[in-house]
Amino acid sequence: MEWISDFSHDSLKLDCLLNTFPGNLEVQQVLGDIDEKIKKNTSCVDQCLKELQLELNETCSDKLMQDTTSFLHWLNNHDFSSTKFSSTHQGELIKFLQTLQRLLKNEQNQEETILQFLLELSSQCGVLFPCTSSGASFEFVSSSSVHGIEDNTAVDVHCIWDDIRLHLRRYLVHQLQSNQETKTGTLQHQLQFKTQCLQHLLFLYPESEVLIKYQKMQNKLVSDLLQKCAQDKGDEMNFEKIVHNYKSSIPAFCAVIKEDLYILSGIIDYSSVLKFINETYLDTFTEEITFVLHMLCELQLKEKALHAIKTSKNSKKNRS
C-alpha cells in the first residue's frame, strides 16, 4: 500500500502548487491592466500621427493627406533622402548675418543671447549652419543649409559667418579661462558651465579644432602647475624638495584629469577622450619632469666641475 501513500503525498504537493496560481479575478485584473496600457499607447500613437499629418499638410500643400491610412502609406513609401528643403534667399541671408555681426560689434554682452538664438534656430527650425575649419571655404552642395545660395555670394557669406564665429569663439574661450581662474560656484556648477562652453564651441567649429584649442589651454594649466613645483622658494634647486613638491601637486593634477574625463566623455567618443587625456596630461607631465631632471643634472655637473677647479687651485697653492 506504499503507492497509495506516495500518491496522497504527491497529490498534496500538487494541490499546494495549484493554490499558488492566481485565481480568475487576479488574471482578469492583470489582463485588464495590459489592455488599458495598450489602449493608451494606441491613443498616443494616433495623436502623434495626426500631428505629423497636420504638419506635413501645412508645409507641403501639394501633398494633402486626407486620412491616417493615406499618410501611413506615404510615410512608408517616401524616399527621405531625396527630400529638398526650402532654400534661403541670398539677400535675406546676407542681411541676417550682417545683423548678427552688427549686434556683436556694437552691443555689449550679446554673445550669450545670440548663441542661444542660433542654437534654437538649429534645433527647433532645422537650420544647418556651416561647421567648417577656420579659414576653410564652404562647399555649396545643398539648399537645405544656411549657405545654400549662389556661388557669387560665397565669399561674402564666408567672411561674415567666420567673423561671427570668431567673435563667439573668443567669448567662449574667455569664459572658459575665467571660470578656470576664479572657480566660482560649486564643482557641479563649474563642470556644467565648462561642458556648455565646449558644446557651444562644437556647434561653431569641427571637433578636431575645438579639442586642439582646449588642449592648448589645459597644457598651459598643467605646465604652470608643474613649474610651480620646480621653482623652490630657496636660491638653489634641490632634488628632494622638488620631488616633495611634485608629490604634493598630484591630487590637484588628478582632479583636473578627472574633471576633463567627466566633461569630455559626455560630448565626444571614448577613444578621443583617452587620446586627449594622454596627450594633454600624461605626455605634458613626462616632458616637464624630463626637462626638470635635465636641468638638475646640468647643475650637478657644473657644481662638480667648479668643485674640481677649486680643488685643483687649492692644491697648486699648497704646493707653491
Short mmCIF file of C-alpha atoms in Angstrom, two decimals:
data_model
loop_
_atom_site.label_atom_id
_atom_site.label_comp_id
_atom_site.label_asym_id
_atom_site.label_seq_id
_atom_site.Cartn_x
_atom_site.Cartn_y
_atom_site.Cartn_z
CA MET A 1 0.00 0.00 0.00
CA GLU A 2 3.06 2.24 -0.22
CA TRP A 3 2.00 3.57 -3.63
CA ILE A 4 -1.24 4.88 -2.07
CA SER A 5 0.69 6.92 0.48
CA ASP A 6 3.07 8.19 -2.22
CA PHE A 7 0.10 9.15 -4.38
CA SER A 8 -1.50 11.03 -1.48
CA HIS A 9 1.76 12.84 -0.78
CA ASP A 10 2.17 13.83 -4.45
CA SER A 11 -1.45 14.97 -4.60
CA LEU A 12 -0.85 17.20 -1.62
CA LYS A 13 2.15 18.78 -3.33
CA LEU A 14 0.08 19.33 -6.49
CA ASP A 15 -2.73 20.97 -4.51
CA CYS A 16 -0.21 23.30 -2.84
CA LEU A 17 1.24 24.20 -6.24
CA LEU A 18 -2.19 24.89 -7.73
CA ASN A 19 -3.10 27.07 -4.77
CA THR A 20 -0.16 29.36 -5.61
CA PHE A 21 -1.59 30.22 -9.05
CA PRO A 22 -3.70 33.40 -9.22
CA GLY A 23 -7.43 32.98 -9.40
CA ASN A 24 -9.71 34.14 -12.18
CA LEU A 25 -10.19 37.59 -10.63
CA GLU A 26 -6.44 38.23 -10.43
CA VAL A 27 -5.90 37.06 -14.01
CA GLN A 28 -8.75 39.27 -15.25
CA GLN A 29 -7.25 42.24 -13.39
CA VAL A 30 -3.81 41.71 -14.98
CA LEU A 31 -5.32 41.33 -18.44
CA GLY A 32 -7.42 44.44 -17.87
CA ASP A 33 -4.33 46.47 -16.92
CA ILE A 34 -2.48 45.28 -20.03
CA ASP A 35 -5.47 46.13 -22.21
CA GLU A 36 -5.66 49.61 -20.69
CA LYS A 37 -1.97 50.25 -21.38
CA ILE A 38 -2.36 49.07 -24.99
CA LYS A 39 -5.29 51.47 -25.47
CA LYS A 40 -3.27 54.38 -24.05
CA ASN A 41 -0.31 53.57 -26.32
CA THR A 42 -2.60 53.31 -29.33
CA SER A 43 -4.18 56.65 -28.50
CA CYS A 44 -0.73 58.25 -28.12
CA VAL A 45 0.48 56.85 -31.47
CA ASP A 46 -2.72 58.06 -33.18
CA GLN A 47 -2.22 61.54 -31.75
CA CYS A 48 1.41 61.66 -32.95
CA LEU A 49 0.39 60.55 -36.43
CA LYS A 50 -2.31 63.23 -36.58
CA GLU A 51 0.19 65.92 -35.56
CA LEU A 52 2.69 64.73 -38.16
CA GLN A 53 -0.04 64.62 -40.81
CA LEU A 54 -1.14 68.17 -39.91
CA GLU A 55 2.43 69.46 -40.04
CA LEU A 56 3.01 67.81 -43.42
CA ASN A 57 -0.18 69.31 -44.83
CA GLU A 58 0.90 72.76 -43.62
CA THR A 59 4.44 72.57 -45.02
CA CYS A 60 3.71 70.65 -48.24
CA SER A 61 0.49 71.95 -49.73
CA ASP A 62 0.92 69.72 -52.78
CA LYS A 63 0.71 66.57 -50.62
CA LEU A 64 -2.53 66.92 -48.66
CA MET A 65 -3.29 63.76 -46.68
CA GLN A 66 -7.00 63.23 -46.04
CA ASP A 67 -6.75 60.36 -43.57
CA THR A 68 -4.28 58.42 -41.44
CA THR A 69 -4.20 55.44 -43.81
CA SER A 70 -3.02 57.52 -46.78
CA PHE A 71 -0.49 59.30 -44.53
CA LEU A 72 0.95 55.97 -43.31
CA HIS A 73 1.16 54.75 -46.91
CA TRP A 74 3.03 57.91 -47.93
CA LEU A 75 5.30 57.72 -44.86
CA ASN A 76 6.18 54.10 -45.60
CA ASN A 77 6.98 54.64 -49.27
CA HIS A 78 8.56 58.10 -49.20
CA ASP A 79 12.27 58.42 -50.00
CA PHE A 80 13.51 60.92 -47.42
CA SER A 81 16.99 61.05 -48.96
CA SER A 82 15.53 62.90 -51.93
CA THR A 83 13.70 65.48 -49.81
CA LYS A 84 14.62 69.05 -50.70
CA PHE A 85 14.22 71.73 -48.09
CA SER A 86 13.41 75.31 -48.86
CA SER A 87 16.46 77.34 -49.84
CA THR A 88 17.47 80.61 -48.23
CA HIS A 89 17.24 83.72 -50.38
CA GLN A 90 20.72 85.20 -50.78
CA GLY A 91 19.68 88.73 -49.87
CA GLU A 92 17.87 87.64 -46.73
CA LEU A 93 20.80 85.50 -45.68
CA ILE A 94 23.34 88.31 -46.05
CA LYS A 95 21.05 90.71 -44.18
CA PHE A 96 20.52 88.18 -41.37
CA LEU A 97 24.25 87.56 -40.89
CA GLN A 98 25.10 91.27 -41.09
CA THR A 99 22.53 92.00 -38.37
CA LEU A 100 24.17 89.44 -36.08
CA GLN A 101 27.58 90.86 -36.93
CA ARG A 102 26.50 94.43 -36.04
CA LEU A 103 24.93 93.29 -32.78
CA LEU A 104 28.15 91.59 -31.70
CA LYS A 105 30.31 94.59 -32.61
CA ASN A 106 28.11 97.43 -31.39
CA GLU A 107 26.20 95.98 -28.43
CA GLN A 108 27.84 94.70 -25.28
CA ASN A 109 27.13 91.32 -23.65
CA GLN A 110 25.01 90.00 -26.51
CA GLU A 111 27.09 86.88 -27.14
CA GLU A 112 25.07 84.51 -24.95
CA THR A 113 21.77 85.71 -26.41
CA ILE A 114 22.97 85.28 -29.98
CA LEU A 115 24.40 81.84 -29.20
CA GLN A 116 21.09 80.67 -27.76
CA PHE A 117 19.26 82.13 -30.74
CA LEU A 118 21.49 80.25 -33.20
CA LEU A 119 21.13 77.01 -31.22
CA GLU A 120 17.34 77.32 -31.22
CA LEU A 121 17.32 78.01 -34.96
CA SER A 122 19.32 74.84 -35.45
CA SER A 123 17.44 72.53 -33.07
CA GLN A 124 13.87 73.78 -33.45
CA CYS A 125 13.78 75.07 -37.01
CA GLY A 126 16.25 72.63 -38.60
CA VAL A 127 18.60 75.36 -39.90
CA LEU A 128 22.03 73.95 -40.72
CA PHE A 129 24.94 76.27 -40.01
CA PRO A 130 28.38 75.66 -41.54
CA CYS A 131 30.85 73.98 -39.19
CA THR A 132 33.99 74.15 -41.30
CA SER A 133 37.54 74.74 -40.09
CA SER A 134 38.76 78.29 -39.61
CA GLY A 135 39.51 79.85 -42.97
CA ALA A 136 38.14 76.87 -44.93
CA SER A 137 35.97 77.56 -47.94
CA PHE A 138 32.34 76.48 -47.85
CA GLU A 139 31.02 73.82 -50.21
CA PHE A 140 27.66 74.86 -51.63
CA VAL A 141 26.13 71.46 -52.25
CA SER A 142 22.76 71.61 -50.53
CA SER A 143 19.89 74.07 -50.44
CA SER A 144 18.94 72.71 -47.02
CA SER A 145 21.68 74.67 -45.26
CA VAL A 146 22.06 78.30 -44.38
CA HIS A 147 24.74 78.64 -47.07
CA GLY A 148 22.63 77.09 -49.85
CA ILE A 149 22.89 80.15 -52.10
CA GLU A 150 24.51 81.17 -55.37
CA ASP A 151 28.28 80.90 -55.67
CA ASN A 152 28.80 84.62 -56.36
CA THR A 153 27.95 85.44 -52.72
CA ALA A 154 30.03 82.62 -51.24
CA VAL A 155 32.92 84.88 -50.24
CA ASP A 156 30.61 87.40 -48.54
CA VAL A 157 28.80 84.72 -46.55
CA HIS A 158 32.06 83.03 -45.63
CA CYS A 159 33.64 86.25 -44.36
CA ILE A 160 30.62 87.36 -42.32
CA TRP A 161 29.95 83.94 -40.78
CA ASP A 162 33.65 83.44 -40.00
CA ASP A 163 33.73 86.84 -38.28
CA ILE A 164 30.65 85.91 -36.20
CA ARG A 165 32.14 82.56 -35.23
CA LEU A 166 35.47 84.13 -34.32
CA HIS A 167 33.78 86.68 -32.06
CA LEU A 168 31.74 83.96 -30.33
CA ARG A 169 34.78 81.70 -30.02
CA ARG A 170 36.78 84.42 -28.28
CA TYR A 171 33.89 84.97 -25.91
CA LEU A 172 33.60 81.24 -25.08
CA VAL A 173 37.35 80.79 -24.63
CA HIS A 174 37.43 83.81 -22.33
CA GLN A 175 34.56 82.30 -20.34
CA LEU A 176 36.45 79.01 -20.00
CA GLN A 177 39.64 80.74 -18.88
CA SER A 178 37.81 82.98 -16.40
CA ASN A 179 35.97 80.01 -14.92
CA GLN A 180 39.29 78.18 -14.58
CA GLU A 181 40.91 81.08 -12.75
CA THR A 182 38.07 82.13 -10.44
CA LYS A 183 36.38 78.73 -9.85
CA THR A 184 33.19 80.33 -8.54
CA GLY A 185 30.21 78.20 -7.53
CA THR A 186 30.05 74.52 -6.72
CA LEU A 187 32.12 71.91 -8.53
CA GLN A 188 29.00 70.60 -10.27
CA HIS A 189 28.19 74.10 -11.50
CA GLN A 190 31.74 74.57 -12.81
CA LEU A 191 31.61 71.25 -14.69
CA GLN A 192 28.23 72.10 -16.23
CA PHE A 193 29.49 75.52 -17.28
CA LYS A 194 32.62 74.09 -18.97
CA THR A 195 30.55 71.41 -20.68
CA GLN A 196 28.16 74.02 -22.05
CA CYS A 197 31.01 76.20 -23.34
CA LEU A 198 32.62 73.26 -25.14
CA GLN A 199 29.27 72.19 -26.62
CA HIS A 200 28.78 75.71 -27.98
CA LEU A 201 32.27 75.65 -29.48
CA LEU A 202 31.48 72.30 -31.12
CA PHE A 203 28.37 73.88 -32.61
CA LEU A 204 30.54 76.53 -34.29
CA TYR A 205 33.70 74.59 -35.19
CA PRO A 206 34.74 70.99 -36.02
CA GLU A 207 35.56 68.71 -33.10
CA SER A 208 39.25 68.41 -34.01
CA GLU A 209 39.72 72.19 -33.97
CA VAL A 210 37.87 72.64 -30.67
CA LEU A 211 39.92 69.91 -28.99
CA ILE A 212 43.19 71.44 -30.22
CA LYS A 213 42.19 74.84 -28.79
CA TYR A 214 41.07 73.34 -25.48
CA GLN A 215 44.18 71.17 -25.34
CA LYS A 216 46.40 74.26 -25.54
CA MET A 217 44.51 75.81 -22.63
CA GLN A 218 44.86 72.69 -20.50
CA ASN A 219 48.54 72.24 -21.48
CA LYS A 220 49.27 75.71 -20.11
CA LEU A 221 47.38 74.85 -16.93
CA VAL A 222 49.43 71.69 -16.41
CA SER A 223 52.72 73.39 -17.28
CA ASP A 224 52.05 76.22 -14.81
CA LEU A 225 51.16 73.71 -12.10
CA LEU A 226 54.33 71.66 -12.63
CA GLN A 227 56.62 74.67 -12.99
CA LYS A 228 55.46 75.93 -9.61
CA CYS A 229 56.63 72.62 -8.18
CA ALA A 230 60.07 73.03 -9.75
CA GLN A 231 60.53 76.61 -8.51
CA ASP A 232 61.79 76.27 -4.99
CA LYS A 233 61.49 79.24 -2.63
CA GLY A 234 65.20 78.96 -1.86
CA ASP A 235 68.01 80.11 -4.07
CA GLU A 236 69.04 76.63 -5.20
CA MET A 237 67.17 73.78 -6.88
CA ASN A 238 67.07 70.78 -4.60
CA PHE A 239 66.10 67.33 -5.86
CA GLU A 240 64.43 66.19 -2.63
CA LYS A 241 62.37 69.38 -2.35
CA ILE A 242 61.28 69.21 -5.98
CA VAL A 243 60.17 65.58 -5.55
CA HIS A 244 58.22 66.62 -2.43
CA ASN A 245 56.55 69.46 -4.35
CA TYR A 246 55.57 67.16 -7.19
CA LYS A 247 54.10 64.64 -4.76
CA SER A 248 52.02 67.35 -3.09
CA SER A 249 50.70 68.51 -6.51
CA ILE A 250 49.46 65.03 -7.54
CA PRO A 251 45.95 65.45 -6.01
CA ALA A 252 45.36 68.70 -7.94
CA PHE A 253 46.78 67.12 -11.11
CA CYS A 254 44.48 64.10 -10.79
CA ALA A 255 41.49 66.34 -10.04
CA VAL A 256 41.96 68.20 -13.35
CA ILE A 257 42.19 64.90 -15.26
CA LYS A 258 39.06 63.63 -13.53
CA GLU A 259 37.15 66.81 -14.45
CA ASP A 260 38.06 66.53 -18.12
CA LEU A 261 37.19 62.83 -18.17
CA TYR A 262 33.75 63.70 -16.83
CA ILE A 263 33.20 66.63 -19.20
CA LEU A 264 34.58 65.17 -22.44
CA SER A 265 33.02 61.71 -22.05
CA GLY A 266 29.63 63.36 -22.37
CA ILE A 267 30.33 65.22 -25.63
CA ILE A 268 32.90 63.20 -27.64
CA ASP A 269 33.60 59.48 -28.18
CA TYR A 270 35.61 57.49 -25.65
CA SER A 271 38.67 56.93 -27.87
CA SER A 272 39.00 60.69 -28.43
CA VAL A 273 38.74 61.28 -24.68
CA LEU A 274 41.59 58.85 -23.94
CA LYS A 275 43.72 60.39 -26.69
CA PHE A 276 43.08 63.87 -25.28
CA ILE A 277 43.95 62.84 -21.70
CA ASN A 278 47.11 61.08 -22.81
CA GLU A 279 48.42 63.94 -24.96
CA THR A 280 47.31 66.80 -22.72
CA TYR A 281 48.25 65.48 -19.30
CA LEU A 282 50.41 62.37 -19.34
CA ASP A 283 52.69 63.48 -22.19
CA THR A 284 52.97 67.01 -20.76
CA PHE A 285 53.78 65.63 -17.31
CA THR A 286 56.51 63.43 -18.79
CA GLU A 287 58.02 66.33 -20.76
CA GLU A 288 58.06 68.65 -17.75
CA ILE A 289 59.63 66.04 -15.47
CA THR A 290 62.26 65.24 -18.13
CA PHE A 291 63.09 68.94 -18.51
CA VAL A 292 63.47 69.46 -14.76
CA LEU A 293 65.64 66.37 -14.33
CA HIS A 294 67.80 67.50 -17.23
CA MET A 295 68.29 70.89 -15.54
CA LEU A 296 69.16 69.22 -12.23
CA CYS A 297 71.73 67.01 -13.94
CA GLU A 298 73.33 70.02 -15.62
CA LEU A 299 73.52 71.86 -12.28
CA GLN A 300 75.13 68.84 -10.66
CA LEU A 301 77.72 68.62 -13.44
CA LYS A 302 78.52 72.35 -13.13
CA GLU A 303 78.87 72.05 -9.37
CA LYS A 304 81.22 69.08 -9.75
CA ALA A 305 83.28 70.95 -12.35
CA LEU A 306 83.53 74.04 -10.11
CA HIS A 307 84.47 71.86 -7.17
CA ALA A 308 87.20 70.17 -9.24
CA ILE A 309 88.58 73.55 -10.34
CA LYS A 310 88.63 74.87 -6.77
CA THR A 311 90.34 71.69 -5.54
CA SER A 312 92.94 72.00 -8.28
CA LYS A 313 93.65 75.67 -7.44
CA ASN A 314 93.95 74.89 -3.72
CA SER A 315 96.40 72.04 -4.38
CA LYS A 316 98.54 74.32 -6.57
CA LYS A 317 98.59 76.99 -3.84
CA ASN A 318 99.63 74.43 -1.27
CA ARG A 319 102.49 73.23 -3.50
CA SER A 320 103.74 76.73 -4.06
#
